[in-house]
CSV table of C-alpha atoms in Angstrom, one decimal:
chain,number,residue,atom,x,y,z
C,603,MET,CA,15.1,-2.4,10.1
C,604,GLN,CA,14.5,1.0,11.6
C,605,LYS,CA,16.2,2.6,8.6
C,606,LEU,CA,14.1,0.6,6.1
C,607,ILE,CA,10.8,1.4,7.8
C,608,VAL,CA,11.5,5.2,8.0
C,609,ALA,CA,12.9,5.2,4.5
C,610,LEU,CA,9.6,3.9,3.1
C,611,CYS,CA,8.0,7.0,4.4
C,612,LEU,CA,10.6,9.6,4.0
C,613,SER,CA,12.8,8.8,1.0
C,614,GLY,CA,12.6,11.7,-1.5
C,615,ALA,CA,9.5,12.8,0.3
C,616,ALA,CA,8.6,15.8,-1.8
C,617,ALA,CA,9.6,14.2,-5.1
C,618,TYR,CA,6.4,12.5,-5.8
C,619,VAL,CA,4.0,15.4,-6.1
C,620,ALA,CA,5.5,17.5,-8.8
C,621,PRO,CA,3.7,17.3,-12.2
C,622,VAL,CA,5.9,15.6,-14.7
C,623,ALA,CA,6.0,15.1,-18.4
C,624,PRO,CA,5.2,11.6,-19.7
C,625,SER,CA,8.2,9.6,-21.0
C,626,ALA,CA,8.9,6.0,-22.1
C,627,GLY,CA,9.7,5.1,-18.5
C,628,SER,CA,8.1,6.2,-15.3
C,629,LYS,CA,9.4,9.1,-13.3
C,630,LEU,CA,8.5,7.1,-10.3
C,631,ALA,CA,11.5,4.8,-11.1
C,632,ALA,CA,13.9,7.7,-11.4
C,633,SER,CA,17.6,7.9,-10.4
C,634,LYS,CA,18.6,9.9,-7.4
C,635,ASP,CA,19.5,13.0,-9.5
C,636,GLU,CA,16.0,12.9,-11.1
C,637,VAL,CA,14.4,12.5,-7.7
C,638,VAL,CA,16.3,15.6,-6.4
C,639,ALA,CA,15.3,17.6,-9.4
C,640,LEU,CA,11.6,16.7,-9.1
C,641,ALA,CA,11.6,17.6,-5.4
C,642,GLU,CA,13.3,21.0,-6.0
C,643,ALA,CA,10.8,21.8,-8.8
C,644,ASN,CA,7.8,20.8,-6.7
C,645,PRO,CA,5.4,23.7,-6.6
C,646,ASP,CA,3.2,22.6,-3.8
C,647,PHE,CA,3.6,23.1,0.0
C,648,LEU,CA,6.0,20.2,0.5
C,649,GLY,CA,8.2,21.4,-2.3
C,650,LYS,CA,8.3,25.0,-1.2
C,651,ALA,CA,8.7,24.3,2.6
C,652,ILE,CA,10.9,21.2,2.5
C,653,GLY,CA,12.2,20.6,-1.0
C,654,PHE,CA,14.4,17.4,-1.2
C,655,TRP,CA,14.3,15.7,2.2
C,656,ASP,CA,16.1,12.4,2.8
C,657,PRO,CA,17.5,12.7,6.4
C,658,LEU,CA,18.5,9.0,6.5
C,659,GLY,CA,20.2,9.0,3.2
C,660,ALA,CA,17.9,6.3,1.9
C,661,LEU,CA,18.5,7.2,-1.8
C,662,ASP,CA,22.2,6.5,-1.4
C,663,THR,CA,21.6,2.9,-0.1
C,664,ASN,CA,22.0,-0.3,-2.0
C,665,PHE,CA,19.6,-3.0,-0.8
C,666,TRP,CA,20.5,-6.6,-1.6
C,667,GLY,CA,22.9,-5.6,-4.4
C,668,LEU,CA,20.1,-4.0,-6.4
C,669,GLY,CA,22.1,-0.8,-7.1
C,670,ASN,CA,21.1,2.7,-6.3
C,671,GLU,CA,18.3,3.0,-8.9
C,672,GLY,CA,17.0,-0.5,-8.1
C,673,THR,CA,16.8,0.4,-4.4
C,674,ILE,CA,14.9,3.6,-5.2
C,675,GLY,CA,12.5,1.5,-7.3
C,676,TYR,CA,12.1,-0.9,-4.4
C,677,LEU,CA,11.4,1.9,-1.8
C,678,ARG,CA,8.9,3.6,-4.1
C,679,HIS,CA,7.0,0.4,-4.8
C,680,ALA,CA,6.9,-0.4,-1.1
C,681,GLU,CA,5.5,3.1,-0.3
C,682,ILE,CA,2.8,2.9,-3.0
C,683,LYS,CA,1.8,-0.6,-1.8
C,684,HIS,CA,1.7,0.4,1.9
C,685,GLY,CA,-0.2,3.5,1.0
C,686,ARG,CA,-2.9,1.4,-0.8
C,687,VAL,CA,-3.3,-0.9,2.1
C,688,ALA,CA,-3.5,2.1,4.5
C,689,MET,CA,-6.2,3.8,2.4
C,690,ALA,CA,-8.3,0.6,2.4
C,691,GLY,CA,-7.6,0.2,6.2
C,692,PHE,CA,-8.5,3.8,6.9
C,693,VAL,CA,-11.8,3.6,5.1
C,694,GLY,CA,-12.5,0.2,6.6
C,695,TYR,CA,-11.9,1.5,10.1
C,696,CYS,CA,-14.2,4.4,9.6
C,697,LEU,CA,-17.0,2.1,8.3
C,698,HIS,CA,-16.7,-0.5,11.0
C,699,ALA,CA,-16.4,2.0,13.8
C,700,ASN,CA,-19.8,3.3,12.7
C,701,GLY,CA,-21.3,-0.2,12.6
C,702,ILE,CA,-21.3,-0.5,8.8
C,703,GLN,CA,-20.5,-4.0,7.6
C,704,PHE,CA,-20.6,-5.8,4.3
C,705,PRO,CA,-23.8,-8.0,4.1
C,706,ILE,CA,-21.8,-11.0,3.0
C,707,HIS,CA,-18.7,-12.0,5.1
C,708,ILE,CA,-17.0,-15.0,6.6
C,709,PRO,CA,-19.3,-16.6,9.2
C,710,GLY,CA,-18.5,-15.5,12.7
C,711,ASP,CA,-19.6,-13.3,15.6
C,712,TYR,CA,-19.1,-9.7,14.6
C,713,SER,CA,-21.1,-7.9,17.3
C,714,THR,CA,-18.4,-5.3,18.2
C,715,LYS,CA,-17.9,-2.1,16.4
C,716,SER,CA,-14.1,-2.0,17.1
C,717,PRO,CA,-12.3,-2.8,13.9
C,718,ALA,CA,-9.4,-4.4,15.8
C,719,GLU,CA,-11.8,-6.6,17.8
C,720,LEU,CA,-13.6,-7.5,14.6
C,721,TRP,CA,-10.3,-8.9,13.3
C,722,ASP,CA,-9.9,-10.9,16.5
C,723,GLN,CA,-13.4,-12.4,16.0
C,724,VAL,CA,-12.6,-13.6,12.5
C,725,PRO,CA,-12.4,-17.5,12.8
C,726,GLU,CA,-9.1,-19.1,12.0
C,727,SER,CA,-10.3,-20.5,8.7
C,728,GLY,CA,-11.2,-16.9,7.6
C,729,LYS,CA,-7.8,-15.6,8.6
C,730,TRP,CA,-6.1,-18.3,6.5
C,731,GLN,CA,-8.3,-17.4,3.5
C,732,ILE,CA,-7.2,-13.7,3.8
C,733,ILE,CA,-3.5,-14.6,4.2
C,734,LEU,CA,-3.5,-17.1,1.3
C,735,PHE,CA,-5.3,-14.7,-1.0
C,736,VAL,CA,-3.0,-11.8,-0.2
C,737,GLY,CA,0.0,-14.2,-0.6
C,738,PHE,CA,-1.2,-15.2,-4.1
C,739,LEU,CA,-1.5,-11.5,-5.1
C,740,GLU,CA,2.0,-10.9,-3.9
C,741,PHE,CA,3.3,-14.0,-5.7
C,742,PHE,CA,1.6,-13.1,-8.9
C,743,SER,CA,2.9,-9.5,-8.9
C,744,GLU,CA,6.5,-10.7,-8.4
C,745,SER,CA,6.3,-13.6,-10.8
C,746,GLY,CA,7.3,-11.6,-13.9
C,747,ALA,CA,3.7,-11.1,-15.1
C,748,ASN,CA,4.2,-7.4,-15.1
C,749,GLY,CA,7.1,-7.4,-17.5
C,750,ALA,CA,10.1,-5.4,-16.2
C,751,HIS,CA,10.5,-5.6,-12.5
C,752,TYR,CA,10.2,-2.3,-10.5
C,753,THR,CA,13.8,-2.6,-9.4
C,754,LYS,CA,15.0,-3.1,-13.0
C,755,GLY,CA,13.3,-0.3,-14.9
C,756,GLY,CA,9.6,-1.3,-14.4
C,757,LYS,CA,7.0,1.0,-12.9
C,758,PRO,CA,6.7,0.9,-9.1
C,759,GLY,CA,3.2,0.2,-7.9
C,760,ALA,CA,1.9,-1.4,-11.1
C,761,PHE,CA,0.0,-4.6,-10.7
C,762,PRO,CA,-0.2,-7.1,-13.7
C,763,SER,CA,-3.4,-7.9,-15.5
C,764,PHE,CA,-4.8,-11.4,-14.9
C,765,ASN,CA,-6.0,-11.7,-18.4
C,766,ALA,CA,-3.4,-9.8,-20.5
C,767,PRO,CA,-0.2,-9.7,-18.4
C,768,ALA,CA,2.6,-7.5,-19.8
C,769,GLY,CA,5.0,-10.4,-19.2
C,770,GLY,CA,3.3,-12.6,-21.8
C,771,ASP,CA,0.6,-15.2,-22.1
C,772,GLN,CA,2.5,-17.7,-20.0
C,773,TYR,CA,1.5,-15.7,-17.0
C,774,LYS,CA,-2.2,-15.7,-17.7
C,775,ILE,CA,-4.4,-17.2,-15.0
C,776,PRO,CA,-5.7,-20.5,-16.4
C,777,HIS,CA,-9.1,-20.0,-14.7
C,778,PRO,CA,-11.3,-17.2,-16.2
C,779,VAL,CA,-11.0,-14.0,-14.2
C,780,PRO,CA,-13.7,-11.5,-15.1
C,781,LEU,CA,-12.0,-8.5,-13.6
C,782,ASP,CA,-8.5,-7.3,-13.0
C,783,LEU,CA,-7.4,-6.1,-9.6
C,784,TRP,CA,-6.2,-2.8,-11.0
C,785,ASP,CA,-9.0,-0.7,-12.5
C,786,PRO,CA,-11.4,-3.6,-12.9
C,787,VAL,CA,-14.1,-1.5,-14.8
C,788,GLY,CA,-11.7,0.4,-17.0
C,789,PHE,CA,-12.0,4.0,-15.7
C,790,THR,CA,-8.5,4.8,-16.8
C,791,LYS,CA,-8.6,2.9,-20.1
C,792,ASN,CA,-8.7,6.0,-22.3
C,793,SER,CA,-6.8,8.4,-20.0
C,794,SER,CA,-3.8,10.3,-21.3
C,795,PRO,CA,-0.3,9.6,-20.0
C,796,GLU,CA,-0.3,13.0,-18.3
C,797,LYS,CA,-3.6,12.2,-16.5
C,798,LEU,CA,-2.3,8.7,-15.4
C,799,GLU,CA,0.9,10.2,-14.1
C,800,ARG,CA,-1.0,12.8,-12.1
C,801,GLY,CA,-3.3,10.2,-10.8
C,802,ARG,CA,-0.4,8.1,-9.5
C,803,LEU,CA,1.1,11.1,-7.8
C,804,ILE,CA,-2.2,11.9,-6.1
C,805,GLU,CA,-2.5,8.3,-5.0
C,806,ILE,CA,0.9,8.4,-3.4
C,807,ASN,CA,0.0,11.6,-1.4
C,808,ASN,CA,-3.3,10.1,-0.3
C,809,GLY,CA,-1.5,6.9,0.7
C,810,ARG,CA,0.9,8.9,2.9
C,811,LEU,CA,-2.0,10.7,4.6
C,812,ALA,CA,-3.8,7.3,5.1
C,813,MET,CA,-0.7,5.8,6.7
C,814,LEU,CA,-0.6,8.7,9.2
C,815,GLY,CA,-4.3,8.5,9.7
C,816,LEU,CA,-4.4,4.8,10.3
C,817,PHE,CA,-1.6,4.9,12.8
C,818,GLY,CA,-3.5,7.8,14.4
C,819,PHE,CA,-6.5,5.4,14.9
C,820,LEU,CA,-4.3,2.7,16.4
C,821,ALA,CA,-2.6,5.2,18.8
C,822,GLU,CA,-5.8,6.7,19.9
C,823,SER,CA,-7.4,3.3,20.5
C,824,LYS,CA,-4.6,2.2,22.8
C,825,LEU,CA,-3.9,5.6,24.4
C,826,PRO,CA,-7.1,7.7,24.6
C,827,GLY,CA,-6.3,11.4,24.1
C,828,SER,CA,-3.1,10.8,22.2
C,829,VAL,CA,-4.8,12.0,19.0
C,830,PRO,CA,-7.6,14.2,20.1
C,831,ALA,CA,-8.9,14.8,16.6
C,832,LEU,CA,-9.8,11.1,16.3
C,833,GLY,CA,-11.2,10.6,19.8
C,834,GLY,CA,-14.8,10.5,18.5
C,835,ILE,CA,-14.0,7.7,15.9
C,836,ALA,CA,-11.3,5.5,17.3
C,837,LEU,CA,-12.6,2.9,19.7
C,838,PRO,CA,-10.6,1.5,22.7
C,839,TYR,CA,-8.8,-1.8,22.1
C,840,ASP,CA,-7.2,-3.8,24.9
C,841,GLY,CA,-5.6,-6.4,22.5
C,842,ASP,CA,-2.1,-6.4,21.0
C,843,TYR,CA,-1.6,-4.8,17.6
C,844,MET,CA,1.8,-6.3,17.4
C,845,ALA,CA,0.4,-9.8,17.8
C,846,PRO,CA,-2.4,-9.8,15.2
C,847,PHE,CA,-2.7,-13.6,15.2
C,848,ALA,CA,-2.8,-14.1,19.0
C,849,ALA,CA,-6.6,-14.6,19.0
C,850,ASP,CA,-8.0,-17.7,17.3
C,851,PHE,CA,-5.1,-18.5,15.1
C,852,HIS,CA,-2.6,-21.4,15.0
C,853,LEU,CA,0.0,-22.5,12.5
C,854,PHE,CA,-0.4,-26.2,13.4
């Protein structure tokens, strides 16, 4: 487990940020040799200072019989997904810590500014709604609606369209869905492949920073002074981050 967790953050660390030429497949689903080549050609700080960095040998592993390239696709998809969640969490933490809340939310007492305490105050029915919604998104993304799976040549990080899934009409949501989860208003509709590829690389880098930043908030909230730069934002929390359902939540 420790190896998997660290691998999500470190595997081919510098390989994501080099500009690459568009191709039929995605460079984000590359083989180990391509990952190494991308890292060594990386012109930014990570490439010049670190180059290819995989201290745990994550790119040589074979998870669940997926093969080496399938494992690389899995790790990259996991990093992109965790980075997106972290970016949302980082922004959400900053907003809530400053007393900014959405005007419409699940009924409950949300008098505290602490983001962690706000989660504890969400009623059980609200937590179930969140869990089931995220579970549906995960199920839909793994259902085949996106066409080729990210461990079998598909693009890591891609989320299928609700209305026009790449896997075929059999995956269309029967109920009308006005907006897709990815790019709901079509900002990238007319973007070139080069621009889309660069945007994905930027997203990965921002996601990495957000993961570090969010964990910085958690550390500072539990141990004041551990991350001095965040001392003015992170609010103390006496709950247990490792038991997020301990407050107002029951399976039965």
